[in-house]
PDB file with one MODEL, atoms N, CA, C and O in Angstrom:
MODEL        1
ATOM      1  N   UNK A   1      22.314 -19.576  11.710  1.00  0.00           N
ATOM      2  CA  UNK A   1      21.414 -18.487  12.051  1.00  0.00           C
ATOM      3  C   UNK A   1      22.186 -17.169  11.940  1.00  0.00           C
ATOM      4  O   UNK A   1      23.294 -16.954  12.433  1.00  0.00           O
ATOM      5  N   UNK A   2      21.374 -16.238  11.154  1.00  0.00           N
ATOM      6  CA  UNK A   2      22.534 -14.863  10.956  1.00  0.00           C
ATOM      7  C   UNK A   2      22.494 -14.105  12.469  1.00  0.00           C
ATOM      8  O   UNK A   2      21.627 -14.297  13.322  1.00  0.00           O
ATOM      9  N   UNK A   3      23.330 -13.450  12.550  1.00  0.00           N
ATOM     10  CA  UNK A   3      23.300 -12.832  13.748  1.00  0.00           C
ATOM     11  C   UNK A   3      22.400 -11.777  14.048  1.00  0.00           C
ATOM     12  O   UNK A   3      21.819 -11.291  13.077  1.00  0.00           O
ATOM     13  N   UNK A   4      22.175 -11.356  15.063  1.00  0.00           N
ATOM     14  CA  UNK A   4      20.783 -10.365  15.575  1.00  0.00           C
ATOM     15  C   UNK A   4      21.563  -8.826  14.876  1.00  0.00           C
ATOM     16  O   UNK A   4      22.705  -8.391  14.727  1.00  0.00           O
ATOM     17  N   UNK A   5      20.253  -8.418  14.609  1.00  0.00           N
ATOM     18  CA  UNK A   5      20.723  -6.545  14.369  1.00  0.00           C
ATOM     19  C   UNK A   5      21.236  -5.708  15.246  1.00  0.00           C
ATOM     20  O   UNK A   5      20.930  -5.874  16.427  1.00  0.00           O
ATOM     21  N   UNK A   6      21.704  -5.139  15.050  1.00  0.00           N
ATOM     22  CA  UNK A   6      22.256  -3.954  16.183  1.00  0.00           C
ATOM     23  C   UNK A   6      20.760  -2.820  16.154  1.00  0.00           C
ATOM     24  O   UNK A   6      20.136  -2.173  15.314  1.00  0.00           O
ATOM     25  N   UNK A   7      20.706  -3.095  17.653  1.00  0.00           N
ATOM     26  CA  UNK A   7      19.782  -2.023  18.054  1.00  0.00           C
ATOM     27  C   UNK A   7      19.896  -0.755  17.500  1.00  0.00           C
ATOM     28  O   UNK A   7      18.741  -0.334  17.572  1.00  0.00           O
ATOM     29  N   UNK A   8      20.561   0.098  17.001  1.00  0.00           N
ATOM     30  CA  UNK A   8      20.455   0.873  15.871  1.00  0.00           C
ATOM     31  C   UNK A   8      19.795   0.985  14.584  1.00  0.00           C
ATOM     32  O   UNK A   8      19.103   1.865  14.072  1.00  0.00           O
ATOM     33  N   UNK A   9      20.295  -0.413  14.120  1.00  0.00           N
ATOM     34  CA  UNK A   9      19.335  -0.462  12.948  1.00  0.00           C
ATOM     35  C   UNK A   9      18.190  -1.251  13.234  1.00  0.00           C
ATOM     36  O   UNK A   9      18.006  -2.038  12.305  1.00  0.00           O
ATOM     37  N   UNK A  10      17.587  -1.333  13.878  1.00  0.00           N
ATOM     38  CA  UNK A  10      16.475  -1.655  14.302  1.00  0.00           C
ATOM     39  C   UNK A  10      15.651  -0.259  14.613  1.00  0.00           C
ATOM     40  O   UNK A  10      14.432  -0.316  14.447  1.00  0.00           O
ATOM     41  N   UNK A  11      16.129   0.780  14.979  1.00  0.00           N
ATOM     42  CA  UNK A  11      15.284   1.509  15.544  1.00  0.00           C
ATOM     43  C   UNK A  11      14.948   2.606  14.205  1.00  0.00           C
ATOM     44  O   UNK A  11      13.998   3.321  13.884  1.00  0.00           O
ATOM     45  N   UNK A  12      16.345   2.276  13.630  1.00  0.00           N
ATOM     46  CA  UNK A  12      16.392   3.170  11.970  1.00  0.00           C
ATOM     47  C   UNK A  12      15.289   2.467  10.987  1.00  0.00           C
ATOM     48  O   UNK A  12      14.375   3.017  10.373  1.00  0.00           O
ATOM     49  N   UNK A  13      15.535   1.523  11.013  1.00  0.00           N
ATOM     50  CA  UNK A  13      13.939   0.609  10.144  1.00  0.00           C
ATOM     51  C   UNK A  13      13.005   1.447  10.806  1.00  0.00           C
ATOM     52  O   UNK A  13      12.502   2.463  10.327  1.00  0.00           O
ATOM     53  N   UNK A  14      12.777   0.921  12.045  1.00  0.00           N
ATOM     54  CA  UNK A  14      11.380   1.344  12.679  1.00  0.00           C
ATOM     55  C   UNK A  14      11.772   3.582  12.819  1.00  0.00           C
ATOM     56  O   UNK A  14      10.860   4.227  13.336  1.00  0.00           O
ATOM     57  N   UNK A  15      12.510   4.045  12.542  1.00  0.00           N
ATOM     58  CA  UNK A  15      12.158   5.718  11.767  1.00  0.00           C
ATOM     59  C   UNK A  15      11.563   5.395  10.363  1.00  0.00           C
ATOM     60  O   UNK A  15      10.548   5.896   9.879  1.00  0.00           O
ATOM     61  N   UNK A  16      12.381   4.464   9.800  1.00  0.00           N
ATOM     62  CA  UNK A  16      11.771   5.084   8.312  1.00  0.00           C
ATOM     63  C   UNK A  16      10.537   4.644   7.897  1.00  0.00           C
ATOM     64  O   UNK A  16      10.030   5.307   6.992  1.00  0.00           O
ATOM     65  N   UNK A  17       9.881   3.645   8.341  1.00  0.00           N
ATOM     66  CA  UNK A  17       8.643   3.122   8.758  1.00  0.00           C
ATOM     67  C   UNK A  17       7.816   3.817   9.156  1.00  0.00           C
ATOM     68  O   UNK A  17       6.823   3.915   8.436  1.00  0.00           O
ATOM     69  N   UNK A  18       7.830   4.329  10.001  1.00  0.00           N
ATOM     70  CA  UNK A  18       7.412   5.101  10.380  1.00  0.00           C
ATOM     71  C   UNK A  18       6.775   6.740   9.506  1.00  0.00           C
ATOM     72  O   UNK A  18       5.705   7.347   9.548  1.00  0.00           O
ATOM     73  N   UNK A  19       8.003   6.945   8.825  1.00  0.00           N
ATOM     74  CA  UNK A  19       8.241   8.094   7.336  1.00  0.00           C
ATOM     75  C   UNK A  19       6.756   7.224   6.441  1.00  0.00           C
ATOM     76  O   UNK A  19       6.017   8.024   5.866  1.00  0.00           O
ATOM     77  N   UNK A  20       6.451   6.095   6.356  1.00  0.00           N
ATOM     78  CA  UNK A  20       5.492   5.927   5.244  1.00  0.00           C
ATOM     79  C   UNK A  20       6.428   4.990   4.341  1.00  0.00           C
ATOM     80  O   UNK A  20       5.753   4.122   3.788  1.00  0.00           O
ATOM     81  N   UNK A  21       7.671   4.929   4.064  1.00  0.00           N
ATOM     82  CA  UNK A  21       8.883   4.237   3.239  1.00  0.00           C
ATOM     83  C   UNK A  21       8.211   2.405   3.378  1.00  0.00           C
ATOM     84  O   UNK A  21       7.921   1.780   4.398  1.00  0.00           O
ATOM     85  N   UNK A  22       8.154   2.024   2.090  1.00  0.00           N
ATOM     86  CA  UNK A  22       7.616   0.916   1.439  1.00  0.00           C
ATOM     87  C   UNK A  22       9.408  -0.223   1.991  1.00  0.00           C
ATOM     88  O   UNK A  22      10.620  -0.024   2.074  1.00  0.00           O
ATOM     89  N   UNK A  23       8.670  -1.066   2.156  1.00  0.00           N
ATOM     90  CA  UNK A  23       9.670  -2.193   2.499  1.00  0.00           C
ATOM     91  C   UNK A  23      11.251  -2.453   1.689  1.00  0.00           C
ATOM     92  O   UNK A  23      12.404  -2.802   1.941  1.00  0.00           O
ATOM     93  N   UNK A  24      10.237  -1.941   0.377  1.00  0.00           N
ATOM     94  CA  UNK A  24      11.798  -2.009  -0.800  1.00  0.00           C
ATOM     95  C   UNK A  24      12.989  -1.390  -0.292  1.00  0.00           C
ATOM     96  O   UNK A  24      14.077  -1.871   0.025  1.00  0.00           O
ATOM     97  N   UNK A  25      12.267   0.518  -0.278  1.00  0.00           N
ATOM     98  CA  UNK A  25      12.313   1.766   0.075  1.00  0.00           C
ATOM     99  C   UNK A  25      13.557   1.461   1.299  1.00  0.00           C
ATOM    100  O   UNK A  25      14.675   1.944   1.120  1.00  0.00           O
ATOM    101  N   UNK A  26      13.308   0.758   2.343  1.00  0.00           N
ATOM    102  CA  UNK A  26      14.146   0.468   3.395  1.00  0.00           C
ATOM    103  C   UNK A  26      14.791  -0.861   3.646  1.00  0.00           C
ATOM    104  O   UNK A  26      14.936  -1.354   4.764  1.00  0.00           O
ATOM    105  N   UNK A  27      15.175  -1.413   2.488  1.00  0.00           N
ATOM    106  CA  UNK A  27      15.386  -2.835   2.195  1.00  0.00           C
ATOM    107  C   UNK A  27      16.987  -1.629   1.259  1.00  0.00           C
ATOM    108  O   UNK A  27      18.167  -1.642   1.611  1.00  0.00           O
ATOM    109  N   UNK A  28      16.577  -1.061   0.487  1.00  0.00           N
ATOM    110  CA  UNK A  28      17.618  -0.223  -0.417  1.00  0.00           C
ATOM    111  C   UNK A  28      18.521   0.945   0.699  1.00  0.00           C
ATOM    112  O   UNK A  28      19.694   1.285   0.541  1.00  0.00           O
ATOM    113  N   UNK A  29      17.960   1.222   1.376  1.00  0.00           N
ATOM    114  CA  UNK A  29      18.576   2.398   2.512  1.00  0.00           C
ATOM    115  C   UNK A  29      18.954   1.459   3.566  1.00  0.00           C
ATOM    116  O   UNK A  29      19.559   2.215   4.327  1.00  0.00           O
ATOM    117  N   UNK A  30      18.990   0.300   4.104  1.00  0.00           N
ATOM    118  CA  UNK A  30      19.662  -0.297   5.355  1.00  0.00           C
ATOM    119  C   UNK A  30      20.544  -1.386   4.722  1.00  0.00           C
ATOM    120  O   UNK A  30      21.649  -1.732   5.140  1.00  0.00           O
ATOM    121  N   UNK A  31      19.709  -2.017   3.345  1.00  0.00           N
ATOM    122  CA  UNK A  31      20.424  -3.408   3.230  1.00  0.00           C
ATOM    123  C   UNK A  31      20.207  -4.549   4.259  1.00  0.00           C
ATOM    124  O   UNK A  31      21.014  -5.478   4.294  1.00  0.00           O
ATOM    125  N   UNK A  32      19.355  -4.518   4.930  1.00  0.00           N
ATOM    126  CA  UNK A  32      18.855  -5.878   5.647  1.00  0.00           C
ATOM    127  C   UNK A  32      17.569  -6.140   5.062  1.00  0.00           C
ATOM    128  O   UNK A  32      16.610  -5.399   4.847  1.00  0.00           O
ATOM    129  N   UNK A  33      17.811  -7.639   4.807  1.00  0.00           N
ATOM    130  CA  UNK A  33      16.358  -8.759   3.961  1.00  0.00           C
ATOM    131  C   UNK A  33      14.653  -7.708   4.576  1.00  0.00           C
ATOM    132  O   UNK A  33      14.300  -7.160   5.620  1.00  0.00           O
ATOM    133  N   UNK A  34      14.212  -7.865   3.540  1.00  0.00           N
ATOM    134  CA  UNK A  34      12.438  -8.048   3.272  1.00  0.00           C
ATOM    135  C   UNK A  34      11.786  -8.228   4.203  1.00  0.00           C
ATOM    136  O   UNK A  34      11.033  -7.423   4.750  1.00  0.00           O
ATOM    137  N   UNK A  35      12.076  -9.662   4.576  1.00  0.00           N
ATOM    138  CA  UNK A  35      11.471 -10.626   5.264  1.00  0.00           C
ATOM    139  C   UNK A  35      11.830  -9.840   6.869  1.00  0.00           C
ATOM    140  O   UNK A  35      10.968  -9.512   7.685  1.00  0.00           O
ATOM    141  N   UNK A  36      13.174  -9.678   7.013  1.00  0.00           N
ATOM    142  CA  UNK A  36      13.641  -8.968   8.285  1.00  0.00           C
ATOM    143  C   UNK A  36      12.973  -7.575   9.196  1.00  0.00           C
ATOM    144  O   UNK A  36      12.652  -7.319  10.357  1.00  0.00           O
ATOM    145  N   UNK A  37      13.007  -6.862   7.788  1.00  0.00           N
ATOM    146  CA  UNK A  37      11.717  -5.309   7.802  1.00  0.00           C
ATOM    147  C   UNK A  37      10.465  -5.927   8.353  1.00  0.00           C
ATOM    148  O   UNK A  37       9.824  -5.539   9.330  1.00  0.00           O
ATOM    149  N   UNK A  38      10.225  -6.922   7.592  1.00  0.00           N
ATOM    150  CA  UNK A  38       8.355  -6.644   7.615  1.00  0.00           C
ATOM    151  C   UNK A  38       8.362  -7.504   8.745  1.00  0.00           C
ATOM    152  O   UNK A  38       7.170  -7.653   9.015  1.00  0.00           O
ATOM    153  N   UNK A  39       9.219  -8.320   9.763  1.00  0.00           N
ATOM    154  CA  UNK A  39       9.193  -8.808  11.046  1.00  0.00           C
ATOM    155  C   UNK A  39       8.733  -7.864  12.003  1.00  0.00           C
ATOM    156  O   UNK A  39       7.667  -7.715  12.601  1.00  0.00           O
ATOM    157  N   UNK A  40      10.131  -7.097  11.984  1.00  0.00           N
ATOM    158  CA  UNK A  40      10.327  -5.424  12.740  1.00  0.00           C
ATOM    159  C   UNK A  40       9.224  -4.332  12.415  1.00  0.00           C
ATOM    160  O   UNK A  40       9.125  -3.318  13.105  1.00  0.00           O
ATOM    161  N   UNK A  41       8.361  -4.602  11.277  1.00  0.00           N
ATOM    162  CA  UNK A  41       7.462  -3.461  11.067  1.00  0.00           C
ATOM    163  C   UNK A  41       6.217  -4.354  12.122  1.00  0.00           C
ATOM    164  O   UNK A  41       5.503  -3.831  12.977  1.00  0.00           O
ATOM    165  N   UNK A  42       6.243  -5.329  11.858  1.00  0.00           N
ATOM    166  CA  UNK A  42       4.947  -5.728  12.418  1.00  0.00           C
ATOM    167  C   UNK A  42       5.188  -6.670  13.793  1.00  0.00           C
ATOM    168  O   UNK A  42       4.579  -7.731  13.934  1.00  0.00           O
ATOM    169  N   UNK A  43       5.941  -6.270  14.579  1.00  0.00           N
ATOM    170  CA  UNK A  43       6.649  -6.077  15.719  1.00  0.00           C
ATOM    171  C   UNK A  43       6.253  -4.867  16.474  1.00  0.00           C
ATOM    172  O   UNK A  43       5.678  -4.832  17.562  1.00  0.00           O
ATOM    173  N   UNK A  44       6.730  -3.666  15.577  1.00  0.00           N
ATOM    174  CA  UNK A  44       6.955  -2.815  16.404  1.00  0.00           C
ATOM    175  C   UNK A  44       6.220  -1.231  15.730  1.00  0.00           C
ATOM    176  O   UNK A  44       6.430  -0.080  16.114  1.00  0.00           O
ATOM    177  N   UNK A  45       5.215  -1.785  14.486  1.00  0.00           N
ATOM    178  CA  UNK A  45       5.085  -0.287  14.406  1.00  0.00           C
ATOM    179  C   UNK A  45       3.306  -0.562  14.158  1.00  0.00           C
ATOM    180  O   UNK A  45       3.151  -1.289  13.177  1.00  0.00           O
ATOM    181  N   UNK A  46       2.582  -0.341  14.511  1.00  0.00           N
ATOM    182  CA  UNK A  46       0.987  -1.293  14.239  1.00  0.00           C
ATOM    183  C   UNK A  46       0.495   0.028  13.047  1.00  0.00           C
ATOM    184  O   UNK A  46      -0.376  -0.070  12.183  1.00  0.00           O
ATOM    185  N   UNK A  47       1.201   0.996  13.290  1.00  0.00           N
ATOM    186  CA  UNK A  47       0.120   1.984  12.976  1.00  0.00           C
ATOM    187  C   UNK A  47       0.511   2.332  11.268  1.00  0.00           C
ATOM    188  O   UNK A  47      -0.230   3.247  10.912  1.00  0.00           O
ATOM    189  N   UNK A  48       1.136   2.032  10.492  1.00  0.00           N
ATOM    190  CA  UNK A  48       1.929   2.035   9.519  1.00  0.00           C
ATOM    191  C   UNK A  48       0.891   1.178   8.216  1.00  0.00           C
ATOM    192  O   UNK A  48       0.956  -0.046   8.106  1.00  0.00           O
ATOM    193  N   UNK A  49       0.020   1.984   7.351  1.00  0.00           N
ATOM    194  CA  UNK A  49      -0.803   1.394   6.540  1.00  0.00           C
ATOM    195  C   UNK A  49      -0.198   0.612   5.717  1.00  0.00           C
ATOM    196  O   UNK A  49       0.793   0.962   5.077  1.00  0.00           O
ATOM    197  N   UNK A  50      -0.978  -1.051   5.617  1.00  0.00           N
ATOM    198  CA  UNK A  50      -0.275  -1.620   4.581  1.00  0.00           C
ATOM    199  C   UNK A  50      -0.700  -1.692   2.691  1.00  0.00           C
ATOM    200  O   UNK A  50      -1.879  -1.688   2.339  1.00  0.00           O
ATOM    201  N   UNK A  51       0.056  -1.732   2.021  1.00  0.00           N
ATOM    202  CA  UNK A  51      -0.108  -1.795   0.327  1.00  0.00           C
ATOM    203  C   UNK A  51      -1.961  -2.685   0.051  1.00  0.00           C
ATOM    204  O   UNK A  51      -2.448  -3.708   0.532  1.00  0.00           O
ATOM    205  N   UNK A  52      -2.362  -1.899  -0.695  1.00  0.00           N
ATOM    206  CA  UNK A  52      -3.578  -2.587  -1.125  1.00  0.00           C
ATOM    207  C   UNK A  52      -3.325  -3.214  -1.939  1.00  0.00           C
ATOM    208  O   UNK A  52      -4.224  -4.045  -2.071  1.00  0.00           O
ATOM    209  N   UNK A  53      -2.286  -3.391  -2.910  1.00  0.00           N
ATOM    210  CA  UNK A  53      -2.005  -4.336  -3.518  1.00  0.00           C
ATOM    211  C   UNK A  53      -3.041  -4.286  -4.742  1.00  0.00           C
ATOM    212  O   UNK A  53      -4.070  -3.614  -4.802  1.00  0.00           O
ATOM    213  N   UNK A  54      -2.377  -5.395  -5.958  1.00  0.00           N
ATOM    214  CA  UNK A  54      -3.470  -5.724  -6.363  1.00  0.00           C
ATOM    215  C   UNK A  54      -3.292  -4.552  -7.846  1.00  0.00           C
ATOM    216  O   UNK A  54      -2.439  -3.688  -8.049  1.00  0.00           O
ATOM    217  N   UNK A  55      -4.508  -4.992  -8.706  1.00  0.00           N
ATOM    218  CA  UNK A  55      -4.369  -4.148 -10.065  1.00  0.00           C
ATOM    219  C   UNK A  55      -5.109  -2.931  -9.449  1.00  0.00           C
ATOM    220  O   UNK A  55      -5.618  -3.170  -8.354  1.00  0.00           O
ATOM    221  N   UNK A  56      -5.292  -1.513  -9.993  1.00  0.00           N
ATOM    222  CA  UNK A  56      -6.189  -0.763  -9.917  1.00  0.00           C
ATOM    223  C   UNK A  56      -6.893  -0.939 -10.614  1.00  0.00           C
ATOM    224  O   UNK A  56      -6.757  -1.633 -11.621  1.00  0.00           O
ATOM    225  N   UNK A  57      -8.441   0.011 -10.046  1.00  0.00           N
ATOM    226  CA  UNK A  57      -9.389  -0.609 -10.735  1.00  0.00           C
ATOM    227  C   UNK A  57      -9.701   0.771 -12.119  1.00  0.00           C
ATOM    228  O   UNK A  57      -9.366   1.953 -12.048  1.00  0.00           O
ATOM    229  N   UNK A  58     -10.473   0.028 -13.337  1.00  0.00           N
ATOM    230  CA  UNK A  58     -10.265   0.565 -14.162  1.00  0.00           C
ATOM    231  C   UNK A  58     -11.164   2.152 -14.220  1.00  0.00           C
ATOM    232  O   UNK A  58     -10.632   3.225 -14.505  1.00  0.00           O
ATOM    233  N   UNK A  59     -12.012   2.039 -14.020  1.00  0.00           N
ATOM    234  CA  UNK A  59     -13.005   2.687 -13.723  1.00  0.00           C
ATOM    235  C   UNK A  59     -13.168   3.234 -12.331  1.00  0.00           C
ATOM    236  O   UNK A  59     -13.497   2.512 -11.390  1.00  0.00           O
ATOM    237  N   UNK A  60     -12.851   4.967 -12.178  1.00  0.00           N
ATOM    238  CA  UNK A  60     -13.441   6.029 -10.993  1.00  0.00           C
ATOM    239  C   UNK A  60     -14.481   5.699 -10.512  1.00  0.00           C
ATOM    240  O   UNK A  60     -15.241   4.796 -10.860  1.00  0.00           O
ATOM    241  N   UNK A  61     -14.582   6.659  -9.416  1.00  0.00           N
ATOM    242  CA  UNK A  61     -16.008   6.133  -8.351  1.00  0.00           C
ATOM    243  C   UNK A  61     -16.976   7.125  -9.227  1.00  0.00           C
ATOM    244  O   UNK A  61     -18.131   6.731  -9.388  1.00  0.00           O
ATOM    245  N   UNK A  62     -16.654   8.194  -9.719  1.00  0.00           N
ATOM    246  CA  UNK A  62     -17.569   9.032 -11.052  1.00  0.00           C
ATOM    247  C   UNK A  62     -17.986   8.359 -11.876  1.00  0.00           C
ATOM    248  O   UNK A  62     -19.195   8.174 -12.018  1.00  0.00           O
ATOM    249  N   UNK A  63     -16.956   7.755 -12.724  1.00  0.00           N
ATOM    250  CA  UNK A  63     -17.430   7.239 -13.896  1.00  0.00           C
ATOM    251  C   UNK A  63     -18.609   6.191 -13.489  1.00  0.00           C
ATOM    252  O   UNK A  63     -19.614   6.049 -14.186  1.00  0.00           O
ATOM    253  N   UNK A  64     -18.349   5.395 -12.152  1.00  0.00           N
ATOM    254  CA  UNK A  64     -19.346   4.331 -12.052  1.00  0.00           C
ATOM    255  C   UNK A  64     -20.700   4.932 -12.014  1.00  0.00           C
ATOM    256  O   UNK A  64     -21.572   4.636 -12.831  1.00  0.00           O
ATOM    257  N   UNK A  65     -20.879   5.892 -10.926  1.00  0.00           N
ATOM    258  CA  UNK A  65     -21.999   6.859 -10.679  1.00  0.00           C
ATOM    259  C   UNK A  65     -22.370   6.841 -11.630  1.00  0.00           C
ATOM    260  O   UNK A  65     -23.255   6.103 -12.066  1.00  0.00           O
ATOM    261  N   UNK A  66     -21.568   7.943 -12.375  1.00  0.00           N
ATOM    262  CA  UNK A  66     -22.218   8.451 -14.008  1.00  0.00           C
ATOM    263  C   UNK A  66     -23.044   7.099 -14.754  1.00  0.00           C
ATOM    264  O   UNK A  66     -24.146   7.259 -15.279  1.00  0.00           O
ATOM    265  N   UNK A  67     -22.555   6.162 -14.726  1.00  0.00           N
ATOM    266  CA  UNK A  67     -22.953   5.155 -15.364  1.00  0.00           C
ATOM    267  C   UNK A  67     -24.270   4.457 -14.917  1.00  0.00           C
ATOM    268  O   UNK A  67     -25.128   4.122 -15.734  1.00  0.00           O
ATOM    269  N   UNK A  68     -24.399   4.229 -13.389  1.00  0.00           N
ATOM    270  CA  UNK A  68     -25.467   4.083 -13.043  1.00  0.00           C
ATOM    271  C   UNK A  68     -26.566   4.910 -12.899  1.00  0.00           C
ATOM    272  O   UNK A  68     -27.678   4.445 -12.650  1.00  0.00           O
ATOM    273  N   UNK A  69     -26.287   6.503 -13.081  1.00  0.00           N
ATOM    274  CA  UNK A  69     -27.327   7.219 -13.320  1.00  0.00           C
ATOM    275  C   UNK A  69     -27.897   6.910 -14.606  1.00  0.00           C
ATOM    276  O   UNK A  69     -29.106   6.705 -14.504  1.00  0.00           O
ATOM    277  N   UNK A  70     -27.469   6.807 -15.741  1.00  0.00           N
ATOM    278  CA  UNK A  70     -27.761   6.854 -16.698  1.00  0.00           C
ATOM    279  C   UNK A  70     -28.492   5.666 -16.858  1.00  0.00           C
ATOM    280  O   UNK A  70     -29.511   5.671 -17.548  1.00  0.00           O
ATOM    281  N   UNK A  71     -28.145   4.786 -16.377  1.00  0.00           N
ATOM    282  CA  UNK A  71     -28.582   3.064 -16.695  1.00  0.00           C
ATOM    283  C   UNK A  71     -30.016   3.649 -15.725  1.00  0.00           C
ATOM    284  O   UNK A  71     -31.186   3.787 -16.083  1.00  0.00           O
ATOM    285  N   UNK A  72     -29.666   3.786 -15.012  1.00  0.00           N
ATOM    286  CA  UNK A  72     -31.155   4.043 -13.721  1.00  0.00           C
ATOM    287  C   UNK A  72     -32.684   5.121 -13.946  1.00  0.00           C
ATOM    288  O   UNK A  72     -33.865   4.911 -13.669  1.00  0.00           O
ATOM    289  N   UNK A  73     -31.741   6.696 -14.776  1.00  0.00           N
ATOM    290  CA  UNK A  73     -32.750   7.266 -15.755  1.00  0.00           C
ATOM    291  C   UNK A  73     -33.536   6.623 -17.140  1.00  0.00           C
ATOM    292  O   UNK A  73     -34.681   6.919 -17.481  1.00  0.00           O
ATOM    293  N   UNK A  74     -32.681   5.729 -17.802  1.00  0.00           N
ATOM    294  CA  UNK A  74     -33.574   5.301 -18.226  1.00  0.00           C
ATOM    295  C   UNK A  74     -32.697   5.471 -19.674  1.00  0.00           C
ATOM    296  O   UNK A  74     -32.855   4.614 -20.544  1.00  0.00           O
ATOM    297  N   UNK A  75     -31.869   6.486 -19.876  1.00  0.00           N
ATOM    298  CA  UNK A  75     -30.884   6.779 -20.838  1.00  0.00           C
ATOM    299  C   UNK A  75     -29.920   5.802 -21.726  1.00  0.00           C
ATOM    300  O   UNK A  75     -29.405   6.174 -22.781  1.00  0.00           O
ATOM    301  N   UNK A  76     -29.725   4.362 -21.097  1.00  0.00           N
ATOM    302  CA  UNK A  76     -28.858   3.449 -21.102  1.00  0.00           C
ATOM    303  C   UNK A  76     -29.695   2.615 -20.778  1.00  0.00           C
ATOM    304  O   UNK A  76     -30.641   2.748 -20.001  1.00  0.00           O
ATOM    305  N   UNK A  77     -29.319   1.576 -21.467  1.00  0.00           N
ATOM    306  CA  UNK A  77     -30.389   0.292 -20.925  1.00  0.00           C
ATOM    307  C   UNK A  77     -29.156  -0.880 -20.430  1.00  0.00           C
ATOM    308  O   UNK A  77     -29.394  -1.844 -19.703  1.00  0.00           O
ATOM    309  N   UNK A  78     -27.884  -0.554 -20.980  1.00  0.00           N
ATOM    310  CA  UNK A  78     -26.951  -1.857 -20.368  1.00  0.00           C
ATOM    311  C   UNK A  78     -25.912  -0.756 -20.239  1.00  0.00           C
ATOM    312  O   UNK A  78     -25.909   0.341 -20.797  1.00  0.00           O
ATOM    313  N   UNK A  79     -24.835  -1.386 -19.204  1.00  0.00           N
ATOM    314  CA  UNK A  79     -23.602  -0.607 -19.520  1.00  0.00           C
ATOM    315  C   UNK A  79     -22.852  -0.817 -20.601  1.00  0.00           C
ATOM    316  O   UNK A  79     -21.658  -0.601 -20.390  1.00  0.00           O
ATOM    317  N   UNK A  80     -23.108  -1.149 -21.643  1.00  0.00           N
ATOM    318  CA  UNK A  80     -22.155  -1.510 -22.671  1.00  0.00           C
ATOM    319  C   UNK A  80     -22.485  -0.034 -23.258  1.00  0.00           C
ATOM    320  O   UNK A  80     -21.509   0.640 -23.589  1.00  0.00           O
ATOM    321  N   UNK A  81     -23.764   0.517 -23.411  1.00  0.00           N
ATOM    322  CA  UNK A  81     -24.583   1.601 -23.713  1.00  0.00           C
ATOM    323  C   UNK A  81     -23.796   2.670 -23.260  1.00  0.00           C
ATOM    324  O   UNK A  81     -23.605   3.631 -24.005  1.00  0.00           O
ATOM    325  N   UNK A  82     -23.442   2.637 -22.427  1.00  0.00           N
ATOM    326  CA  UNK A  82     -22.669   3.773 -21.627  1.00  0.00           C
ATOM    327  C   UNK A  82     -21.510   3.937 -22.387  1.00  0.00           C
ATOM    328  O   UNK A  82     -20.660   4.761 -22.048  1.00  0.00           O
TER     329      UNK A  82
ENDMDL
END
């Protein structure tokens, strides 16, 4: 079992965590494991938004609009049309 952190760097995770700093982000600035951070983040910091992850999507919340106006006026009959 590795040994416990020094209350220092424990409280330095939980600053930069705090900053918004992505797990990597403070995985590269302390050098203690991933797995160790995201214990201590979700331990001790609740309020800290997590990654949505995931592909972005291809298409704006405009472009969709735009698209369904058009399909909905009458302008477009499929979205391929668009």
């Amino acid at each position: 079992m590795p040994p416990a952190l020094p209350e220092s760097t424990i409280d330095h995770i939980i600053h930069l965590s705090n900053q918004k700093l992505s797990i990597s982000l403070i995985h590269a600035k302390t050098g203690v494991s991933r797995s160790q951070i995201s214990k201590i983040r979700s331990a001790n910091c609740s309020g800290v938004p997590k990654s949505k992850g995931g592909r972005p999507s291809l298409l704006s919340p405009t472009d969709i609009r735009h698209a369904t106006r058009l399909i909905e006026t009458g302008q477009a009959d499929t979205a391929t049309q668009v």
